[in-house]
Each structure stands twice: as structure tokens, then as C-alpha cells.
DNA sequence: TATTGTTATACTCTATAACTATA
DNA sequence: TATAGTTATAGAGTATAACAATA
């Protein structure tokens, strides 16, 4: 009898939950939510995206992003700018927004390093590479 | 400048979401919820556990498991049996419950194989091993 | 007619606390 | 006093659909 194979979700679920806890806490330490931090990260990487594009990139929803953007804009961390297509808002982070994003990300990466410390550097690279390939593949499928 | 490192959650979140969708659908095809299927899996592997132990094992919550167990028991898939400690219920799956669990799991594994098909067998093994090690480590930490 | 952003609504999930019965 | 199970409730998170403005 083969050793009973366990569902992948049985190991991915705890990891996702812990990573989410890490991001929740790191973001909260700087006064934003995890999703607001995620929005700042995507818009920092790709300035000029519109709201729908950011929502899809994050697998977030187009209606919930509205209130997050309202708050980020109100706090001067991000701006909505009109483009040629006057329906769509081009999003850009401010200097303050970029600085906050970098601080949160630094904390997140430190805590991720602690979490993965039990794996050899090689194993860590393999894990990150496999996860990124799968994520990219799923983005292409959808 | 190093290539901007992305948060682990950015690749784990889509994977967790897709795996959850797979389990939701596979379980629904057999008339149970994802959590009910997960409960059947744990109790099949470790008969005699009590409710709190199963909840902790799944990172589920001790109150929500009650209604799930009610329904599983009502449908003859699982039984609560009194033990020496008359507060605690010893859980056991019935033959029907074990059969249903195996069918759902078979479907889940087939769909997981499709999802991972883009990785070489070696990469798949590395990924599974790393994820299991991390999950085990997080269980030990908590 | 389709798309972007927005708003409203309902539904699910989750966390918390209290209660009982046993220990 | 502490623990297992149960129940109730409130809050957060989520999905869905409708609407106005623009293309």
C-alpha cells in the first residue's frame, strides 16, 4: 500500500494562512490593510494601470477596490488621474505611497525569510520558482 | 538593481484559491462541502479523534464543525461515539463515509495532477516536499 | 452594445463570548 | 478550576446585480 497521498490543499492552506497573517500584521503596523498594501505594490510596479486591471492582477474584486482607493487617495498615498479614455482612472502612487510600500515590503520579506529558514537555500529557490511558475500559468489560463 | 522580489503570498494566494475551487467542486459533485470532505479525510486517517482535535488539525474552528458533524452523522457518513471521558466524542467514519471520501479524493488528485502538469515530475516532488515540510513546521510552532 | 467605475444588497465566513455537562 | 461540546451573535469578507458615464 502506498503512503496515503494527502491533498495539496492540506499543506498549502496553512502556508497561505500564515503568509496572510504576516502581511496583515506588517501592513497594520504601517496603518494600511493587506489589500491596500497589495494595491500599492502593483501600482508601484506598473504605474498607469486602471482599477479593473489592478483588481484582476490581485484576484481582488472591482467593487471592493473602490473604498480602498478612496482611502489611499485621501491619505495622499495614491492618485487617480484621468486618461484619454475618460471612463478609466490611471493609477499612480505618490512618493509617500511608494515609501510606505517599501517599508511594509521590507518587513514582509524579513518575516518570510524567518518562515522559510528551515529550508536550505536551494530548496527555497526551488519552492519560489515552482510557485511563481504555477501562478503565472494560472494567470494565463484565466 | 536586483530584480524586484515579489511577496510569496502573490504566488501562494492564486494557488490556494485554485486548490480550494478544485476541492469545493469535487466535494459538491458528491453532495458534501469542502470542510465536510476534509473532516471525513482526517477522521478516516485517524479514527477516534475528538471534535476539537479534528478542528485544530484542519485549522478549522470548534464551533463551525458542530453543524458539519450533525449533517455528516444524519447522512450516515460518520458517527459520534461516547468514550471514557463522557465530554468528548470519539469520531469514526462509516463504510459509506469512507467510500465517499475516497471518491472525492480521487477526483481531487486527478485535478491536482492536471494543475501541476506543467512542472516536471522532479519539480512536482520538490514542491510537495517543501510544502509538507513547511506545513509540519507551522503545526509544530502553534 | 460593451466597458469602467460605482453603489447597494444579500450571503457566507469567521471570531468571540457565553452556556452545559463533565472532569 | 479547567475542558469538550454547543449555541448565539456580531463583524468581516465576499459575490452578485444594478446603475451612470463613456466608448
mmCIF file of C-alpha atoms (C1' of nucleotides) in Angstrom:
data_model
loop_
_atom_site.group_PDB
_atom_site.id
_atom_site.type_symbol
_atom_site.label_atom_id
_atom_site.label_comp_id
_atom_site.label_asym_id
_atom_site.label_seq_id
_atom_site.Cartn_x
_atom_site.Cartn_y
_atom_site.Cartn_z
ATOM 1 C CA UNK A 1 0.000 0.000 0.000
ATOM 2 C CA UNK A 2 1.438 3.395 -0.969
ATOM 3 C CA UNK A 3 1.793 6.001 1.758
ATOM 4 C CA UNK A 4 -1.571 7.775 1.676
ATOM 5 C CA UNK A 5 -1.195 10.830 -0.524
ATOM 6 C CA UNK A 6 -2.526 13.950 1.090
ATOM 7 C CA UNK A 7 -4.347 16.747 -0.674
ATOM 8 C CA UNK A 8 -2.113 19.616 -1.739
ATOM 9 C CA UNK A 9 -4.514 21.994 -0.046
ATOM 10 C CA UNK A 10 -3.692 20.365 3.285
ATOM 11 C CA UNK A 11 -0.204 21.860 3.077
ATOM 12 C CA UNK A 12 -0.963 24.975 1.041
ATOM 13 C CA UNK A 13 -3.796 26.157 3.280
ATOM 14 C CA UNK A 14 -1.680 26.557 6.439
ATOM 15 C CA UNK A 15 1.033 28.323 4.450
ATOM 16 C CA UNK A 16 -1.405 30.730 2.813
ATOM 17 C CA UNK A 17 -2.986 31.428 6.194
ATOM 18 C CA UNK A 18 0.373 32.186 7.800
ATOM 19 C CA UNK A 19 1.516 34.371 4.906
ATOM 20 C CA UNK A 20 -1.724 36.272 5.096
ATOM 21 C CA UNK A 21 -1.246 36.757 8.829
ATOM 22 C CA UNK A 22 2.266 38.089 8.140
ATOM 23 C CA UNK A 23 1.020 40.591 5.568
ATOM 24 C CA UNK A 24 -1.955 41.624 7.690
ATOM 25 C CA UNK A 25 0.309 42.417 10.597
ATOM 26 C CA UNK A 26 3.076 44.111 8.601
ATOM 27 C CA UNK A 27 0.537 46.289 6.782
ATOM 28 C CA UNK A 28 -1.312 47.113 10.013
ATOM 29 C CA UNK A 29 1.979 48.220 11.586
ATOM 30 C CA UNK A 30 2.048 50.976 8.963
ATOM 31 C CA UNK A 31 -1.647 51.851 9.129
ATOM 32 C CA UNK A 32 -2.934 50.175 5.969
ATOM 33 C CA UNK A 33 -4.778 46.941 5.255
ATOM 34 C CA UNK A 34 -3.230 43.995 3.447
ATOM 35 C CA UNK A 35 -5.207 44.785 0.313
ATOM 36 C CA UNK A 36 -4.220 48.444 0.365
ATOM 37 C CA UNK A 37 -0.593 47.376 0.621
ATOM 38 C CA UNK A 38 -1.104 44.931 -2.255
ATOM 39 C CA UNK A 39 -2.632 47.706 -4.366
ATOM 40 C CA UNK A 40 0.327 49.992 -3.636
ATOM 41 C CA UNK A 41 2.692 47.183 -4.652
ATOM 42 C CA UNK A 42 1.032 46.530 -8.009
ATOM 43 C CA UNK A 43 0.656 50.202 -8.878
ATOM 44 C CA UNK A 44 4.289 50.844 -7.896
ATOM 45 C CA UNK A 45 5.386 48.095 -10.266
ATOM 46 C CA UNK A 46 3.067 49.128 -13.107
ATOM 47 C CA UNK A 47 2.101 52.797 -12.952
ATOM 48 C CA UNK A 48 -0.873 53.860 -15.041
ATOM 49 C CA UNK A 49 -2.972 50.708 -14.665
ATOM 50 C CA UNK A 50 -6.682 51.271 -14.212
ATOM 51 C CA UNK A 51 -8.777 49.933 -11.344
ATOM 52 C CA UNK A 52 -10.065 46.865 -13.120
ATOM 53 C CA UNK A 53 -6.585 45.827 -14.185
ATOM 54 C CA UNK A 54 -5.281 46.103 -10.639
ATOM 55 C CA UNK A 55 -8.233 44.144 -9.274
ATOM 56 C CA UNK A 56 -7.713 41.345 -11.793
ATOM 57 C CA UNK A 57 -3.971 41.272 -11.168
ATOM 58 C CA UNK A 58 -4.630 40.741 -7.453
ATOM 59 C CA UNK A 59 -7.595 38.408 -7.949
ATOM 60 C CA UNK A 60 -9.448 41.009 -5.938
ATOM 61 C CA UNK A 61 -12.875 42.359 -6.792
ATOM 62 C CA UNK A 62 -13.633 45.515 -8.718
ATOM 63 C CA UNK A 63 -16.189 46.799 -6.245
ATOM 64 C CA UNK A 64 -14.198 46.382 -3.057
ATOM 65 C CA UNK A 65 -11.201 48.142 -4.543
ATOM 66 C CA UNK A 66 -13.178 51.398 -4.708
ATOM 67 C CA UNK A 67 -13.234 52.098 -0.980
ATOM 68 C CA UNK A 68 -9.567 51.111 -0.663
ATOM 69 C CA UNK A 69 -8.585 53.554 -3.398
ATOM 70 C CA UNK A 70 -10.743 56.263 -1.816
ATOM 71 C CA UNK A 71 -8.837 55.889 1.428
ATOM 72 C CA UNK A 72 -5.399 55.638 -0.183
ATOM 73 C CA UNK A 73 -6.116 58.778 -2.199
ATOM 74 C CA UNK A 74 -7.500 60.618 0.809
ATOM 75 C CA UNK A 75 -4.283 59.859 2.677
ATOM 76 C CA UNK A 76 -2.127 61.063 -0.194
ATOM 77 C CA UNK A 77 -0.589 57.666 -0.923
ATOM 78 C CA UNK A 78 -2.027 57.245 -4.426
ATOM 79 C CA UNK A 79 -3.766 59.311 -7.108
ATOM 80 C CA UNK A 80 -6.427 58.627 -9.724
ATOM 81 C CA UNK A 81 -5.632 60.534 -12.890
ATOM 82 C CA UNK A 82 -7.923 60.889 -15.900
ATOM 83 C CA UNK A 83 -6.616 59.425 -19.155
ATOM 84 C CA UNK A 84 -7.677 59.576 -22.789
ATOM 85 C CA UNK A 85 -10.436 57.096 -22.012
ATOM 86 C CA UNK A 86 -12.369 59.233 -19.593
ATOM 87 C CA UNK A 87 -14.083 56.196 -18.048
ATOM 88 C CA UNK A 88 -10.802 54.738 -16.803
ATOM 89 C CA UNK A 89 -8.650 56.098 -13.985
ATOM 90 C CA UNK A 90 -4.904 55.851 -14.426
ATOM 91 C CA UNK A 91 -3.442 54.968 -11.047
ATOM 92 C CA UNK A 92 -0.129 56.249 -9.710
ATOM 93 C CA UNK A 93 1.454 56.045 -6.270
ATOM 94 C CA UNK A 94 2.797 59.196 -4.657
ATOM 95 C CA UNK A 95 6.263 59.432 -3.136
ATOM 96 C CA UNK A 96 4.702 58.866 0.289
ATOM 97 C CA UNK A 97 2.841 55.837 -1.066
ATOM 98 C CA UNK A 98 5.983 54.355 -2.592
ATOM 99 C CA UNK A 99 7.916 54.892 0.623
ATOM 100 C CA UNK A 100 5.231 53.208 2.712
ATOM 101 C CA UNK A 101 5.043 50.294 0.298
ATOM 102 C CA UNK A 102 8.796 49.734 0.546
ATOM 103 C CA UNK A 103 8.721 49.745 4.343
ATOM 104 C CA UNK A 104 5.899 47.228 4.563
ATOM 105 C CA UNK A 105 7.513 45.030 1.927
ATOM 106 C CA UNK A 106 10.797 45.034 3.808
ATOM 107 C CA UNK A 107 9.019 43.776 6.919
ATOM 108 C CA UNK A 108 7.101 41.178 4.942
ATOM 109 C CA UNK A 109 10.269 39.833 3.346
ATOM 110 C CA UNK A 110 12.028 39.615 6.710
ATOM 111 C CA UNK A 111 9.184 37.586 8.149
ATOM 112 C CA UNK A 112 9.020 35.373 5.071
ATOM 113 C CA UNK A 113 12.723 34.662 5.447
ATOM 114 C CA UNK A 114 12.123 33.544 9.029
ATOM 115 C CA UNK A 115 9.293 31.311 7.902
ATOM 116 C CA UNK A 116 11.406 29.596 5.242
ATOM 117 C CA UNK A 117 14.532 29.402 7.394
ATOM 118 C CA UNK A 118 14.040 25.659 7.887
ATOM 119 C CA UNK A 119 14.603 25.017 4.171
ATOM 120 C CA UNK A 120 18.029 25.069 2.545
ATOM 121 C CA UNK A 121 18.710 27.992 0.188
ATOM 122 C CA UNK A 122 18.384 25.598 -2.733
ATOM 123 C CA UNK A 123 15.014 24.331 -1.526
ATOM 124 C CA UNK A 124 13.857 27.901 -1.010
ATOM 125 C CA UNK A 125 14.746 28.818 -4.583
ATOM 126 C CA UNK A 126 13.037 25.700 -5.924
ATOM 127 C CA UNK A 127 9.905 26.460 -3.936
ATOM 128 C CA UNK A 128 9.718 30.096 -5.048
ATOM 129 C CA UNK A 129 10.345 29.140 -8.671
ATOM 130 C CA UNK A 130 7.666 26.439 -8.709
ATOM 131 C CA UNK A 131 5.099 28.699 -7.026
ATOM 132 C CA UNK A 132 5.791 31.533 -9.451
ATOM 133 C CA UNK A 133 5.536 29.249 -12.455
ATOM 134 C CA UNK A 134 2.172 27.928 -11.262
ATOM 135 C CA UNK A 135 0.853 31.405 -10.516
ATOM 136 C CA UNK A 136 1.914 32.594 -13.958
ATOM 137 C CA UNK A 137 0.281 29.576 -15.576
ATOM 138 C CA UNK A 138 -2.992 30.154 -13.739
ATOM 139 C CA UNK A 139 -2.994 33.802 -14.747
ATOM 140 C CA UNK A 140 -2.563 32.730 -18.377
ATOM 141 C CA UNK A 141 -5.373 30.170 -18.117
ATOM 142 C CA UNK A 142 -7.878 32.652 -16.770
ATOM 143 C CA UNK B 1 19.422 46.802 -9.085
ATOM 144 C CA UNK B 2 18.159 43.304 -8.189
ATOM 145 C CA UNK B 3 15.024 42.034 -9.950
ATOM 146 C CA UNK B 4 12.240 43.213 -7.649
ATOM 147 C CA UNK B 5 11.414 40.370 -5.291
ATOM 148 C CA UNK B 6 7.716 39.653 -5.083
ATOM 149 C CA UNK B 7 5.840 38.649 -1.964
ATOM 150 C CA UNK B 8 5.390 34.913 -1.542
ATOM 151 C CA UNK B 9 1.692 35.488 -0.999
ATOM 152 C CA UNK B 10 1.451 36.840 -4.544
ATOM 153 C CA UNK B 11 2.097 33.344 -5.856
ATOM 154 C CA UNK B 12 0.625 31.306 -2.991
ATOM 155 C CA UNK B 13 -2.707 33.113 -2.971
ATOM 156 C CA UNK B 14 -3.711 32.174 -6.554
ATOM 157 C CA UNK B 15 -2.645 28.580 -5.929
ATOM 158 C CA UNK B 16 -4.610 28.317 -2.697
ATOM 159 C CA UNK B 17 -7.632 29.849 -4.374
ATOM 160 C CA UNK B 18 -7.487 27.408 -7.279
ATOM 161 C CA UNK B 19 -6.961 24.405 -4.993
ATOM 162 C CA UNK B 20 -9.909 25.492 -2.910
ATOM 163 C CA UNK B 21 -12.028 25.815 -6.045
ATOM 164 C CA UNK B 22 -10.992 22.278 -7.014
ATOM 165 C CA UNK B 23 -11.960 20.849 -3.635
ATOM 166 C CA UNK B 24 -15.185 22.835 -3.476
ATOM 167 C CA UNK B 25 -16.271 21.458 -6.824
ATOM 168 C CA UNK B 26 -15.112 17.880 -6.270
ATOM 169 C CA UNK B 27 -16.855 17.770 -2.892
ATOM 170 C CA UNK B 28 -20.021 19.367 -4.275
ATOM 171 C CA UNK B 29 -20.140 16.723 -7.009
ATOM 172 C CA UNK B 30 -20.653 14.183 -4.231
ATOM 173 C CA UNK B 31 -23.054 16.269 -2.156
ATOM 174 C CA UNK B 32 -20.769 17.449 0.639
ATOM 175 C CA UNK B 33 -18.943 20.686 1.368
ATOM 176 C CA UNK B 34 -15.182 21.068 1.210
ATOM 177 C CA UNK B 35 -14.971 21.128 5.009
ATOM 178 C CA UNK B 36 -17.137 18.041 5.383
ATOM 179 C CA UNK B 37 -14.847 16.235 2.962
ATOM 180 C CA UNK B 38 -11.812 17.461 4.914
ATOM 181 C CA UNK B 39 -13.351 16.169 8.146
ATOM 182 C CA UNK B 40 -14.002 12.757 6.572
ATOM 183 C CA UNK B 41 -10.366 12.686 5.393
ATOM 184 C CA UNK B 42 -8.889 13.408 8.813
ATOM 185 C CA UNK B 43 -11.195 11.020 10.662
ATOM 186 C CA UNK B 44 -10.515 8.305 8.100
ATOM 187 C CA UNK B 45 -6.782 8.710 8.698
ATOM 188 C CA UNK B 46 -7.072 8.935 12.497
ATOM 189 C CA UNK B 47 -10.204 7.243 13.839
ATOM 190 C CA UNK B 48 -11.206 8.102 17.391
ATOM 191 C CA UNK B 49 -10.136 11.750 17.387
ATOM 192 C CA UNK B 50 -12.498 14.122 19.165
ATOM 193 C CA UNK B 51 -14.053 17.224 17.639
ATOM 194 C CA UNK B 52 -11.530 19.710 18.953
ATOM 195 C CA UNK B 53 -8.616 17.649 17.697
ATOM 196 C CA UNK B 54 -10.094 17.466 14.211
ATOM 197 C CA UNK B 55 -10.798 21.193 14.171
ATOM 198 C CA UNK B 56 -7.235 22.001 15.217
ATOM 199 C CA UNK B 57 -5.786 19.592 12.688
ATOM 200 C CA UNK B 58 -7.698 21.362 9.899
ATOM 201 C CA UNK B 59 -7.154 24.856 11.281
ATOM 202 C CA UNK B 60 -10.923 24.969 11.339
ATOM 203 C CA UNK B 61 -12.993 26.241 14.236
ATOM 204 C CA UNK B 62 -14.537 24.233 17.018
ATOM 205 C CA UNK B 63 -17.946 25.845 16.711
ATOM 206 C CA UNK B 64 -18.447 25.548 12.967
ATOM 207 C CA UNK B 65 -17.538 21.881 12.999
ATOM 208 C CA UNK B 66 -20.661 21.093 15.016
ATOM 209 C CA UNK B 67 -23.167 21.657 12.216
ATOM 210 C CA UNK B 68 -20.957 19.798 9.744
ATOM 211 C CA UNK B 69 -20.765 16.790 12.046
ATOM 212 C CA UNK B 70 -24.531 16.944 12.616
ATOM 213 C CA UNK B 71 -25.119 16.681 8.901
ATOM 214 C CA UNK B 72 -22.487 14.008 8.297
ATOM 215 C CA UNK B 73 -23.969 11.930 11.100
ATOM 216 C CA UNK B 74 -27.530 12.463 9.887
ATOM 217 C CA UNK B 75 -26.490 11.184 6.479
ATOM 218 C CA UNK B 76 -24.820 8.119 7.937
ATOM 219 C CA UNK B 77 -21.310 9.071 6.837
ATOM 220 C CA UNK B 78 -19.809 9.461 10.318
ATOM 221 C CA UNK B 79 -20.641 8.623 13.913
ATOM 222 C CA UNK B 80 -20.002 10.294 17.272
ATOM 223 C CA UNK B 81 -19.307 7.630 19.884
ATOM 224 C CA UNK B 82 -19.044 8.218 23.618
ATOM 225 C CA UNK B 83 -15.675 7.416 25.189
ATOM 226 C CA UNK B 84 -14.411 7.050 28.744
ATOM 227 C CA UNK B 85 -14.365 10.842 29.002
ATOM 228 C CA UNK B 86 -18.063 11.444 28.555
ATOM 229 C CA UNK B 87 -17.484 15.041 27.464
ATOM 230 C CA UNK B 88 -15.548 14.037 24.376
ATOM 231 C CA UNK B 89 -16.971 12.371 21.273
ATOM 232 C CA UNK B 90 -14.826 9.803 19.554
ATOM 233 C CA UNK B 91 -15.326 10.226 15.808
ATOM 234 C CA UNK B 92 -15.402 7.389 13.304
ATOM 235 C CA UNK B 93 -16.365 7.306 9.629
ATOM 236 C CA UNK B 94 -18.835 4.693 8.429
ATOM 237 C CA UNK B 95 -18.232 2.476 5.422
ATOM 238 C CA UNK B 96 -20.355 4.874 3.347
ATOM 239 C CA UNK B 97 -18.349 7.817 4.644
ATOM 240 C CA UNK B 98 -15.042 6.177 3.826
ATOM 241 C CA UNK B 99 -16.254 5.285 0.330
ATOM 242 C CA UNK B 100 -17.414 8.845 -0.340
ATOM 243 C CA UNK B 101 -14.135 10.258 0.948
ATOM 244 C CA UNK B 102 -12.153 8.033 -1.406
ATOM 245 C CA UNK B 103 -14.231 9.063 -4.416
ATOM 246 C CA UNK B 104 -13.873 12.777 -3.730
ATOM 247 C CA UNK B 105 -10.160 12.384 -3.044
ATOM 248 C CA UNK B 106 -9.667 10.557 -6.312
ATOM 249 C CA UNK B 107 -11.256 13.441 -8.187
ATOM 250 C CA UNK B 108 -9.234 15.995 -6.239
ATOM 251 C CA UNK B 109 -5.976 14.211 -7.011
ATOM 252 C CA UNK B 110 -6.812 13.983 -10.709
ATOM 253 C CA UNK B 111 -7.455 17.704 -10.866
ATOM 254 C CA UNK B 112 -4.307 18.460 -8.878
ATOM 255 C CA UNK B 113 -2.299 16.399 -11.340
ATOM 256 C CA UNK B 114 -3.708 18.492 -14.190
ATOM 257 C CA UNK B 115 -2.825 21.673 -12.348
ATOM 258 C CA UNK B 116 0.786 20.593 -11.778
ATOM 259 C CA UNK B 117 1.217 19.059 -15.224
ATOM 260 C CA UNK B 118 3.370 21.988 -16.337
ATOM 261 C CA UNK B 119 6.076 21.039 -13.812
ATOM 262 C CA UNK B 120 8.477 18.169 -14.324
ATOM 263 C CA UNK B 121 7.959 15.161 -12.029
ATOM 264 C CA UNK B 122 11.087 16.189 -10.131
ATOM 265 C CA UNK B 123 9.805 19.740 -9.632
ATOM 266 C CA UNK B 124 6.466 18.346 -8.503
ATOM 267 C CA UNK B 125 8.121 16.190 -5.872
ATOM 268 C CA UNK B 126 10.267 19.088 -4.674
ATOM 269 C CA UNK B 127 7.223 21.331 -4.399
ATOM 270 C CA UNK B 128 5.158 18.791 -2.475
ATOM 271 C CA UNK B 129 8.051 18.021 -0.138
ATOM 272 C CA UNK B 130 8.761 21.671 0.611
ATOM 273 C CA UNK B 131 5.097 22.459 1.231
ATOM 274 C CA UNK B 132 4.693 19.479 3.534
ATOM 275 C CA UNK B 133 7.794 20.386 5.497
ATOM 276 C CA UNK B 134 6.552 23.937 5.989
ATOM 277 C CA UNK B 135 3.074 22.791 6.993
ATOM 278 C CA UNK B 136 4.553 20.370 9.511
ATOM 279 C CA UNK B 137 6.806 23.082 10.895
ATOM 280 C CA UNK B 138 3.906 25.506 11.309
ATOM 281 C CA UNK B 139 1.870 22.853 13.062
ATOM 282 C CA UNK B 140 4.747 22.309 15.483
ATOM 283 C CA UNK B 141 5.142 26.038 16.107
ATOM 284 C CA UNK B 142 1.496 26.542 17.007
ATOM 285 C "C1'" DT C 1 -23.802 47.262 -27.358
ATOM 286 C "C1'" DA C 2 -19.783 46.862 -24.274
ATOM 287 C "C1'" DT C 3 -16.794 48.625 -20.627
ATOM 288 C "C1'" DT C 4 -15.308 51.414 -16.345
ATOM 289 C "C1'" DG C 5 -16.280 52.802 -12.154
ATOM 290 C "C1'" DT C 6 -19.594 52.930 -8.585
ATOM 291 C "C1'" DT C 7 -23.217 51.666 -5.263
ATOM 292 C "C1'" DA C 8 -26.415 48.625 -2.890
ATOM 293 C "C1'" DT C 9 -27.692 44.243 -1.279
ATOM 294 C "C1'" DA C 10 -27.513 39.763 0.415
ATOM 295 C "C1'" DC C 11 -24.850 35.935 1.664
ATOM 296 C "C1'" DT C 12 -21.017 33.431 3.632
ATOM 297 C "C1'" DC C 13 -17.328 33.072 6.563
ATOM 298 C "C1'" DT C 14 -15.154 33.886 10.818
ATOM 299 C "C1'" DA C 15 -14.180 35.273 15.644
ATOM 300 C "C1'" DT C 16 -15.889 35.905 20.186
ATOM 301 C "C1'" DA C 17 -18.221 35.002 24.071
ATOM 302 C "C1'" DA C 18 -21.409 32.556 26.894
ATOM 303 C "C1'" DC C 19 -23.719 28.290 28.448
ATOM 304 C "C1'" DT C 20 -23.941 22.941 29.815
ATOM 305 C "C1'" DA C 21 -22.077 18.905 31.224
ATOM 306 C "C1'" DT C 22 -18.490 16.631 32.585
ATOM 307 C "C1'" DA C 23 -13.773 16.185 34.698
ATOM 308 C "C1'" DT D 1 -10.940 25.281 38.053
ATOM 309 C "C1'" DA D 2 -10.500 23.587 33.537
ATOM 310 C "C1'" DT D 3 -12.056 21.228 29.300
ATOM 311 C "C1'" DA D 4 -15.413 19.433 25.358
ATOM 312 C "C1'" DG D 5 -19.160 20.408 23.074
ATOM 313 C "C1'" DT D 6 -22.752 23.557 21.860
ATOM 314 C "C1'" DT D 7 -25.249 27.803 20.762
ATOM 315 C "C1'" DA D 8 -25.918 32.693 19.708
ATOM 316 C "C1'" DT D 9 -24.400 36.871 17.935
ATOM 317 C "C1'" DA D 10 -21.819 40.403 15.728
ATOM 318 C "C1'" DG D 11 -18.379 41.625 12.384
ATOM 319 C "C1'" DA D 12 -15.624 40.984 8.348
ATOM 320 C "C1'" DG D 13 -15.246 39.258 3.987
ATOM 321 C "C1'" DT D 14 -17.313 38.101 -0.426
ATOM 322 C "C1'" DA D 15 -20.298 37.652 -4.545
ATOM 323 C "C1'" DT D 16 -23.981 39.438 -7.298
ATOM 324 C "C1'" DA D 17 -26.558 42.594 -9.633
ATOM 325 C "C1'" DA D 18 -27.868 47.099 -10.976
ATOM 326 C "C1'" DC D 19 -26.764 51.885 -12.376
ATOM 327 C "C1'" DA D 20 -24.457 56.118 -14.703
ATOM 328 C "C1'" DA D 21 -20.945 57.704 -17.704
ATOM 329 C "C1'" DT D 22 -18.292 56.845 -21.550
ATOM 330 C "C1'" DA D 23 -16.678 54.341 -25.572
#
